[in-house]
PDB file of C-alpha atoms in Angstrom:
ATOM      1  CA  UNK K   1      17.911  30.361  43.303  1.00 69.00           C
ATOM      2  CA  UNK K   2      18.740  27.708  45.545  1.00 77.00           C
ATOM      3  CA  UNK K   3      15.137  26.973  47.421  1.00 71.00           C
ATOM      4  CA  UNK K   4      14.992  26.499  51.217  1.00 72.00           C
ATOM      5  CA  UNK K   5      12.603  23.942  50.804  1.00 73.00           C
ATOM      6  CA  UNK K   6      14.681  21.479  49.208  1.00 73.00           C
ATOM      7  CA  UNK K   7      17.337  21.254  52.105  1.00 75.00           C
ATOM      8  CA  UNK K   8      16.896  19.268  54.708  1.00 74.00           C
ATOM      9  CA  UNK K   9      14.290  18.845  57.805  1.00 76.00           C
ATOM     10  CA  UNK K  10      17.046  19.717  59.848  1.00 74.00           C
ATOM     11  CA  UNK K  11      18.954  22.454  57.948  1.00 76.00           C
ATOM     12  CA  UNK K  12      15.336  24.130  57.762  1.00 77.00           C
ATOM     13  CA  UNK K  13      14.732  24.023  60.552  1.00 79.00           C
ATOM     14  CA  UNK K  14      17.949  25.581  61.707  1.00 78.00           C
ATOM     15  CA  UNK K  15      18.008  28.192  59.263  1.00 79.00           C
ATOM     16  CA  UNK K  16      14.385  29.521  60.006  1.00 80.00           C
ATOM     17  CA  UNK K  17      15.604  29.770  63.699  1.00 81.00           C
ATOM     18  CA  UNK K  18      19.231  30.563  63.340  1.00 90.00           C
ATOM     19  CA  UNK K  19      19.606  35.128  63.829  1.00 91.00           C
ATOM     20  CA  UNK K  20      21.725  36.251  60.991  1.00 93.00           C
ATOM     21  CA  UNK K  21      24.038  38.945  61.713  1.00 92.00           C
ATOM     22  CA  UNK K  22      23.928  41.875  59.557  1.00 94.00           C
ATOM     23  CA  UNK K  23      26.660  43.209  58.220  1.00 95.00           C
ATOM     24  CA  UNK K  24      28.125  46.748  58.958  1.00 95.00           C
ATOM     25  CA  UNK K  25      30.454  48.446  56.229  1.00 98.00           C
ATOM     26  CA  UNK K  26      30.991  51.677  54.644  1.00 98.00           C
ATOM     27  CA  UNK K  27      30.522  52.233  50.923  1.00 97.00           C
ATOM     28  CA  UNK K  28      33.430  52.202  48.766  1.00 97.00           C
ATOM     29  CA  UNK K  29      33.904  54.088  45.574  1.00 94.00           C
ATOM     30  CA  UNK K  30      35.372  53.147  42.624  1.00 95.00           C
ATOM     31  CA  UNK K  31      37.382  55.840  40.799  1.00 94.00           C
ATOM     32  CA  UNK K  32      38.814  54.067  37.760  1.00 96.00           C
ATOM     33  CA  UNK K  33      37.374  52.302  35.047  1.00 98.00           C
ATOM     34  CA  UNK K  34      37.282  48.192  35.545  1.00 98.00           C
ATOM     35  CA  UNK K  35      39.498  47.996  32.688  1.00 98.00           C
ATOM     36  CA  UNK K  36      41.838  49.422  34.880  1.00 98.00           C
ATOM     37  CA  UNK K  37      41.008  47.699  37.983  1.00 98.00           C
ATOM     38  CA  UNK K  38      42.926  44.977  40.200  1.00 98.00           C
ATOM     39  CA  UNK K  39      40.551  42.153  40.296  1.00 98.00           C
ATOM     40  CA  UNK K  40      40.505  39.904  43.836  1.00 98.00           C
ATOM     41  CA  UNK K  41      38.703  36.763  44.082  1.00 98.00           C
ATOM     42  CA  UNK K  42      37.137  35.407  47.394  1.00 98.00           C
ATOM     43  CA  UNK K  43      35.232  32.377  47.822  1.00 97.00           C
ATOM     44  CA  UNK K  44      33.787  30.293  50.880  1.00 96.00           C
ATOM     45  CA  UNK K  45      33.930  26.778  48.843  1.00 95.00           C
ATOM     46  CA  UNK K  46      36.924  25.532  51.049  1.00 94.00           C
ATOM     47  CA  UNK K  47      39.415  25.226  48.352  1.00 96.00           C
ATOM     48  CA  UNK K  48      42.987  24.853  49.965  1.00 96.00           C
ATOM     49  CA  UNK K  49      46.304  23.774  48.437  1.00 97.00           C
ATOM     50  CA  UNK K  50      47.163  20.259  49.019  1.00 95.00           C
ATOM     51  CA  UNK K  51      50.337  21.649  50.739  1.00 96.00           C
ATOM     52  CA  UNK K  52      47.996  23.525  53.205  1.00 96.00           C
ATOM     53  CA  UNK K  53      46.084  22.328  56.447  1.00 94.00           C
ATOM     54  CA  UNK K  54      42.568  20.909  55.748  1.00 91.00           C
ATOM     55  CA  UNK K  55      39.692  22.951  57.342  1.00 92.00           C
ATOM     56  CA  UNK K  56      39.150  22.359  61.147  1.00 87.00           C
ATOM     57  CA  UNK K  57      35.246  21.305  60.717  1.00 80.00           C
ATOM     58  CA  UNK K  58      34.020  21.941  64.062  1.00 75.00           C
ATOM     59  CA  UNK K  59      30.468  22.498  64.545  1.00 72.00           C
ATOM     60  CA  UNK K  60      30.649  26.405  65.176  1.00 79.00           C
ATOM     61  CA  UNK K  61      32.823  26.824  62.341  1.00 89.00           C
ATOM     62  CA  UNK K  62      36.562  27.717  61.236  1.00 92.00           C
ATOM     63  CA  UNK K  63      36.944  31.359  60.799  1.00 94.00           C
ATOM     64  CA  UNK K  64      40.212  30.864  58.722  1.00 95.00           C
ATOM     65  CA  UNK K  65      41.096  31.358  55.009  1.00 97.00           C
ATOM     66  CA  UNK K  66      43.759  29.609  52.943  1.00 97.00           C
ATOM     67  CA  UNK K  67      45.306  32.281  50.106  1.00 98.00           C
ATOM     68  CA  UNK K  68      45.303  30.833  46.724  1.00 98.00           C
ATOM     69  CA  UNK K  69      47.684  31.840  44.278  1.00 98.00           C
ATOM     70  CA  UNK K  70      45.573  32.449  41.082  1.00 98.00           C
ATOM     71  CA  UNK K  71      48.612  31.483  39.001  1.00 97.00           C
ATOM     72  CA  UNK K  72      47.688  27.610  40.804  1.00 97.00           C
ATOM     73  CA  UNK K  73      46.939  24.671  38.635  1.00 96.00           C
ATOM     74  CA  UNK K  74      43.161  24.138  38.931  1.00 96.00           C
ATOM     75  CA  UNK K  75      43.136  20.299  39.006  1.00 94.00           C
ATOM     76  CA  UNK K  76      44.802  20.456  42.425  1.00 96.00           C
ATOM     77  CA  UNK K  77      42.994  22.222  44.352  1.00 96.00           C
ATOM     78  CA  UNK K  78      41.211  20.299  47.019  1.00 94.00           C
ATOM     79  CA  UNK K  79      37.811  20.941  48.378  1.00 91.00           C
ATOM     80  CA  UNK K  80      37.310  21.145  52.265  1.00 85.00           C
ATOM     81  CA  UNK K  81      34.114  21.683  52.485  1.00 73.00           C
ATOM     82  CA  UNK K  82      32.187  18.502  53.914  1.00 69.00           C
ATOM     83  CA  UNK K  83      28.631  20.517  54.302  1.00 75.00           C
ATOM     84  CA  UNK K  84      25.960  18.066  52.898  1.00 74.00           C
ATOM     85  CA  UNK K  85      23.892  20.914  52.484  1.00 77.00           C
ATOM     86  CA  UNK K  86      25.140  21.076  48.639  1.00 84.00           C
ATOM     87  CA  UNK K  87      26.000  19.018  46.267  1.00 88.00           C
ATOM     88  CA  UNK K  88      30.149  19.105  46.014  1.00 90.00           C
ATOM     89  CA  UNK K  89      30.535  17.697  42.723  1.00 93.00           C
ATOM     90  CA  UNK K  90      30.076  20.951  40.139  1.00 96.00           C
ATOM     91  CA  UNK K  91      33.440  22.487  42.285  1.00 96.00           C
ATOM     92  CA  UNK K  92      35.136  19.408  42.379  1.00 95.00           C
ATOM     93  CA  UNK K  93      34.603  19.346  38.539  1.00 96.00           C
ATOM     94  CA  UNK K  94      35.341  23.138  37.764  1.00 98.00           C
ATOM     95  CA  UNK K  95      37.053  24.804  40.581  1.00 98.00           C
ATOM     96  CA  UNK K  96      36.029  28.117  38.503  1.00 98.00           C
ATOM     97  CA  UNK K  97      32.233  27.376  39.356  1.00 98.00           C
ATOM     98  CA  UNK K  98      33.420  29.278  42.434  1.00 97.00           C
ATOM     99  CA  UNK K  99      36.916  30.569  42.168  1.00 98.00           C
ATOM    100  CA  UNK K 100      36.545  31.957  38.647  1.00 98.00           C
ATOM    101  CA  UNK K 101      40.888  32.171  38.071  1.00 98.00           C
ATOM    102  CA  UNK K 102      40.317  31.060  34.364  1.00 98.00           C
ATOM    103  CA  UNK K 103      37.544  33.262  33.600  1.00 98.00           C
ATOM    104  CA  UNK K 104      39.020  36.301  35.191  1.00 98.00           C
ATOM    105  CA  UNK K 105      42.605  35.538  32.665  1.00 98.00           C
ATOM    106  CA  UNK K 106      40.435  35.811  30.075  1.00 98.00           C
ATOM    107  CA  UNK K 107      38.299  38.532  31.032  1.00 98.00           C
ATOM    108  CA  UNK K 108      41.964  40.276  31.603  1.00 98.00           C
ATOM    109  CA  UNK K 109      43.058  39.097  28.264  1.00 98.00           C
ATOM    110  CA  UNK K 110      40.231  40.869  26.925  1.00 98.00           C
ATOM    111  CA  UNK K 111      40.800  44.173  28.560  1.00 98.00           C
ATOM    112  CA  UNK K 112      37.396  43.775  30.317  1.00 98.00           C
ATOM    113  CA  UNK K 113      39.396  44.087  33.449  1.00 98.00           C
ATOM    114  CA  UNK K 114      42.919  45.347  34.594  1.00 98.00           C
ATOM    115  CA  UNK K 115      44.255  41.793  35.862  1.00 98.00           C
ATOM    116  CA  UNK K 116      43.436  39.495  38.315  1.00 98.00           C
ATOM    117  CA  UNK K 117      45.475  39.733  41.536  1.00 98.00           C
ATOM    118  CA  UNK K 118      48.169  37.336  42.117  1.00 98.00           C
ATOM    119  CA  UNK K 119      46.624  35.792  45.209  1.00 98.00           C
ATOM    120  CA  UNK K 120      42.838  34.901  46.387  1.00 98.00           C
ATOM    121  CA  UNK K 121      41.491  34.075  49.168  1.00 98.00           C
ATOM    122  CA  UNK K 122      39.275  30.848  50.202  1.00 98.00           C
ATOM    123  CA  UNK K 123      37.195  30.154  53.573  1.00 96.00           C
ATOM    124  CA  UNK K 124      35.005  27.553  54.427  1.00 93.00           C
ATOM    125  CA  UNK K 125      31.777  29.196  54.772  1.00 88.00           C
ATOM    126  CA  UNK K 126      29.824  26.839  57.100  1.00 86.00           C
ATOM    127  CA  UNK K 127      30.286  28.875  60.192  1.00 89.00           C
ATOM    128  CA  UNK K 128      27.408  29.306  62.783  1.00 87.00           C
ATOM    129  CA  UNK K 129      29.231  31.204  65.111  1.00 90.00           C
ATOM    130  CA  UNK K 130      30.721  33.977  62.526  1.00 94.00           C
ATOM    131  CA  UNK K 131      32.338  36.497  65.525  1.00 93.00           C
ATOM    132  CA  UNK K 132      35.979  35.524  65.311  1.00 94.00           C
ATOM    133  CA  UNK K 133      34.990  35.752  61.073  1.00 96.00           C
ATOM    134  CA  UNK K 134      33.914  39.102  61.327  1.00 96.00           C
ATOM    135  CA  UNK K 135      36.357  40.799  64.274  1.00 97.00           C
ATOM    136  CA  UNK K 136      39.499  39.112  63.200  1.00 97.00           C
ATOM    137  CA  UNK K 137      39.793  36.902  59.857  1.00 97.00           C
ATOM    138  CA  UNK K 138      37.684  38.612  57.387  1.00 98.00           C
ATOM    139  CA  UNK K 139      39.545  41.940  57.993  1.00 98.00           C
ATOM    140  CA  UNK K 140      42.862  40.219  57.908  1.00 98.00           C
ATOM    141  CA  UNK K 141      42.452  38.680  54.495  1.00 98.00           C
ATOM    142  CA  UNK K 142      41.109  42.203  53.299  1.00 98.00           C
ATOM    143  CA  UNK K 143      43.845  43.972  54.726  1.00 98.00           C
ATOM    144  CA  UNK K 144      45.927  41.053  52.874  1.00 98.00           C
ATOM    145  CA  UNK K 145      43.705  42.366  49.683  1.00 98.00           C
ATOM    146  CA  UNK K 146      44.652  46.044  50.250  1.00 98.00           C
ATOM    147  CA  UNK K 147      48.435  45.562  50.475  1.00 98.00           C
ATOM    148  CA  UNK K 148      48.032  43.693  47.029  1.00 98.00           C
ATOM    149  CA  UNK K 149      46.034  47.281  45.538  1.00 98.00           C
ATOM    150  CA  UNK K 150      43.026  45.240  44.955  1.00 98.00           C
ATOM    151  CA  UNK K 151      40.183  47.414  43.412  1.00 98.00           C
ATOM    152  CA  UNK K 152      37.627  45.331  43.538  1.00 98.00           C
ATOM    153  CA  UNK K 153      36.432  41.937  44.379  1.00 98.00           C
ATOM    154  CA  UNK K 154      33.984  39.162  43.394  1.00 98.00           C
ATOM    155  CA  UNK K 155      32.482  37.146  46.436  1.00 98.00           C
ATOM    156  CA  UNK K 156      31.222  33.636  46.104  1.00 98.00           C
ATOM    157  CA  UNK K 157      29.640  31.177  48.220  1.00 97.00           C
ATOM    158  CA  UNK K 158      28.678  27.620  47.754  1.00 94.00           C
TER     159      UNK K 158
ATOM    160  CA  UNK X   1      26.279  29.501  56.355  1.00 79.00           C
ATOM    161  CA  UNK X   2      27.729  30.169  53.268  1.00 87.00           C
ATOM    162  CA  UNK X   3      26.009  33.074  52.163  1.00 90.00           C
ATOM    163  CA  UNK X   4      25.904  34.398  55.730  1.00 94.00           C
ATOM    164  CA  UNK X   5      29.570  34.204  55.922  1.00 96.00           C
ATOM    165  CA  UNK X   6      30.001  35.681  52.497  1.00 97.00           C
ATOM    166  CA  UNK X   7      28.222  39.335  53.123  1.00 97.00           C
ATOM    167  CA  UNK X   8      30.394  39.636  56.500  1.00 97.00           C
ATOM    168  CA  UNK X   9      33.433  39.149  54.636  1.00 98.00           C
ATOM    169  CA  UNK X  10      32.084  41.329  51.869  1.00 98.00           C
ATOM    170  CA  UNK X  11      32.163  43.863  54.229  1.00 98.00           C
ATOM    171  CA  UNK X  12      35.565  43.657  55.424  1.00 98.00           C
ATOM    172  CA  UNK X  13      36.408  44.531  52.093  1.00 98.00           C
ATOM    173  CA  UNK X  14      34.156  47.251  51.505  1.00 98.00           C
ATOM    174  CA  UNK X  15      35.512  48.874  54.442  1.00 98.00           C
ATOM    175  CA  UNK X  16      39.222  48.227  53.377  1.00 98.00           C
ATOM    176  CA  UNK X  17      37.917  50.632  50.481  1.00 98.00           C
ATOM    177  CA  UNK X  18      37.352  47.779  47.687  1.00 98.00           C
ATOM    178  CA  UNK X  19      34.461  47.711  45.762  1.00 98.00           C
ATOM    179  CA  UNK X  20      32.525  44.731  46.296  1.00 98.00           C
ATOM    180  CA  UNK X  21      29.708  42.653  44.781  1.00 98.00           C
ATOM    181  CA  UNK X  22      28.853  38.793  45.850  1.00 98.00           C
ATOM    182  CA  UNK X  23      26.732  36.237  44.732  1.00 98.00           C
ATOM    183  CA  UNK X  24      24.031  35.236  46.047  1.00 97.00           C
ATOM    184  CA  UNK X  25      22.353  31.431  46.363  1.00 96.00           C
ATOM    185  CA  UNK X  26      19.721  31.883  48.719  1.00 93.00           C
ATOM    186  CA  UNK X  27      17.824  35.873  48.525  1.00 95.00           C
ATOM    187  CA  UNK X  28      15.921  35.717  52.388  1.00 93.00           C
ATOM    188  CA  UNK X  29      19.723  35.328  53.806  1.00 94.00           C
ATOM    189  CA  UNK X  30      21.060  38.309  51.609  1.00 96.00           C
ATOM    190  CA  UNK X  31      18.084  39.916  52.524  1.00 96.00           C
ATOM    191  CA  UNK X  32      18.897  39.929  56.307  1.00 96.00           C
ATOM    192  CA  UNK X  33      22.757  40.310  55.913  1.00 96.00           C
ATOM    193  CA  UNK X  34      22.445  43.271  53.671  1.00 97.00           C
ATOM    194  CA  UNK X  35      26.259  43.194  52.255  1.00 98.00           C
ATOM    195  CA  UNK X  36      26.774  46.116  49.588  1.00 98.00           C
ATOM    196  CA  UNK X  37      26.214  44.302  46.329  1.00 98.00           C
ATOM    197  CA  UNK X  38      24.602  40.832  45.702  1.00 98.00           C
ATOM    198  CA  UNK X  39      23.811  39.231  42.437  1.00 98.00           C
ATOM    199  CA  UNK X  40      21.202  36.926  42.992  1.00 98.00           C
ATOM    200  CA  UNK X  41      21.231  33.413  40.857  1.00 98.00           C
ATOM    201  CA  UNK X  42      18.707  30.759  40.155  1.00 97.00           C
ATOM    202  CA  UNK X  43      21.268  28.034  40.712  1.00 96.00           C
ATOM    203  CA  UNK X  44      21.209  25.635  43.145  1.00 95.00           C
ATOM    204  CA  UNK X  45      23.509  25.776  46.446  1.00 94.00           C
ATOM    205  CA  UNK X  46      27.270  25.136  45.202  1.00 95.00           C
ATOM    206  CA  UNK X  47      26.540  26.224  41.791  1.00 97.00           C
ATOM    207  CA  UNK X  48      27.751  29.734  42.099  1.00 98.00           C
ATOM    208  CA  UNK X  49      28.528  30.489  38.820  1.00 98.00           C
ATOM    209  CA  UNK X  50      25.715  28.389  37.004  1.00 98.00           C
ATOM    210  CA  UNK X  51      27.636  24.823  35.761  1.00 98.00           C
ATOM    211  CA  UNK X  52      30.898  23.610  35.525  1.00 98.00           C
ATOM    212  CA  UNK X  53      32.481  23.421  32.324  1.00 98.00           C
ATOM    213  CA  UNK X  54      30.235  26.091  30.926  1.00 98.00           C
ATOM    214  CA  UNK X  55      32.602  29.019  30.737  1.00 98.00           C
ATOM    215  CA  UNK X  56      29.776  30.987  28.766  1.00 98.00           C
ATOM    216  CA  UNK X  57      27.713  31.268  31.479  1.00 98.00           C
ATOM    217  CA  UNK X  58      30.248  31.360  34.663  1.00 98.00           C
ATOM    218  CA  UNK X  59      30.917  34.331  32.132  1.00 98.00           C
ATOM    219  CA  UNK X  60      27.348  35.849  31.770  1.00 98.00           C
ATOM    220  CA  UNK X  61      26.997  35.060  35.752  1.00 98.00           C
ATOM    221  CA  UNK X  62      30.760  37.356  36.200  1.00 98.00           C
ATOM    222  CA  UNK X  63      29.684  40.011  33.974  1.00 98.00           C
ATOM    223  CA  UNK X  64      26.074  40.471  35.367  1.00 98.00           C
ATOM    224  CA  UNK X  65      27.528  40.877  38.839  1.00 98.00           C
ATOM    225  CA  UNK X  66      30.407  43.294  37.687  1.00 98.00           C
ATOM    226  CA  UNK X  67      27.922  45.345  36.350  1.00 98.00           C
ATOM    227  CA  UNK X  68      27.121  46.455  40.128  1.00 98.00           C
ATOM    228  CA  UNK X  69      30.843  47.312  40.511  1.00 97.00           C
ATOM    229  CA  UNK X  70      29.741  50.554  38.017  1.00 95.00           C
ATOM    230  CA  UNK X  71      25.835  51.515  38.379  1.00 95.00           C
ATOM    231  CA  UNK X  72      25.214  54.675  39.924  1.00 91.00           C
ATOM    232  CA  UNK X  73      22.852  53.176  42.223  1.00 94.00           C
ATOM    233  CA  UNK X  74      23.448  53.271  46.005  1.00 95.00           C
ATOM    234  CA  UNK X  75      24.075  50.179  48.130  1.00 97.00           C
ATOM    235  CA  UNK X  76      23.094  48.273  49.516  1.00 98.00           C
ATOM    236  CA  UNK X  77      21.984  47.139  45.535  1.00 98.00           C
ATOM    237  CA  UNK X  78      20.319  43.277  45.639  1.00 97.00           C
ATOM    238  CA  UNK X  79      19.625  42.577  42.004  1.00 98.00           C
ATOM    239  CA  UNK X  80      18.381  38.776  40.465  1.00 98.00           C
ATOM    240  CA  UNK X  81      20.212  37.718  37.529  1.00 98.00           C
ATOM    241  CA  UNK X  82      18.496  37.575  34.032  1.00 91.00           C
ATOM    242  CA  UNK X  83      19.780  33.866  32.640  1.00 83.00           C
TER     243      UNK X  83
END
């Protein structure tokens, strides 16, 4: 667990202070086996195509996602993120740290799960202000997800 | 932010009707957001899934938090993750 006493002064001190917003959802139900199950992948590590914008990396935050296609060549993913709240250079490494595409083919390989969906869907999670996240972005991308007949999903931050 | 931002999309999802479960980096955030499912980890922040280059335990770390996807427990479920 990643211990608030090793960020900084500053990041403490905003993070003790700072209101987080809880989050309001209804409970899904799955009704098939995972082994059966379309398998989406959402992370807030940034990653975008080198073919797509960069991350506008305002203060309050950018509420937008890039979509991945999880058939993309690892290597060339780049990494927006430019929080120096974490250390960068485990994703920059192995994108599947925190967009697990490789381990998911295998897992599918293996029956474990039905398949991984075709596309995924990447944010960069340092936002503040998260309104415009919540009322228009985040349900657009899993709107984006339910078109595709995702089943599930697997949710990583950085 | 990260984790923050993470339950809130979480939720978009859930209420699309997909079953969701997240990782979690930092427990007093997850705490407060409450999303539906959250595997906590003892890694450090950008270290989701343990170490890069260790598919064994990004797999362990996958598995673990699947294995919300299927209990019959209610959510919200927070549940730390045994290395």
């Amino acid at each position: 667990m990643a211990e608030l006493s090793d960020a900084s002064l500053l990041v403490r001190s905003f993070m003790r202070a700072y209101r987080y917003t809880t989050s309001s959802w209804r409970p899904a139900r799955l009704t098939k086996p995972l082994a059966a199950c379309n398998v989406g992948l959402v992370t807030t590590a940034a990653f975008h195509l080198p073919t797509q914008p960069a991350f506008d990396l305002k203060l309050a935050g950018d509420p937008s996602f890039r979509v991945i296609p999880t058939e993309v060549e690892l290597a060339t993913l780049k990494v927006g993120h430019v929080s120096p709240s974490f250390d960068h250079a485990g994703i920059e490494r192995d994108p599947n740290l925190a967009l697990p595409i490789s381990r998911f083919q295998e897992l599918a390989a293996e029956g474990a799960v039905g398949r991984l969906n075709g596309r995924a869907w990447s944010f960069c999670g340092s936002i503040a202000k998260p309104g415009e996240l919540i009322r228009r972005t985040a349900p657009e991308a899993a709107r984006q997800a339910r078109t595709d007949e995702v089943d599930v999903a697997l949710l990583t931050p950085v | 932010m990260c984790n923050q931002s993470v339950g809130l999309i979480q939720a978009a999802f859930e209420n699309e009707g997909i079953v969701t479960v997240s990782i979690s980096l930092y427990r007093f955030v997850t705490e407060k957001v409450r999303p539906p499912r959250a595997l906590c980890v003892p890694f450090p922040l950008g270290y989701p899934l343990g170490a890069p280059n260790d598919p064994a335990l990004q797999r362990r770390v996958i598995l673990a938090a699947l294995d919300l996807l299927t209990t019959d427990e209610p959510p919200p479920i927070i549940r730390d993750f045994q290395p």
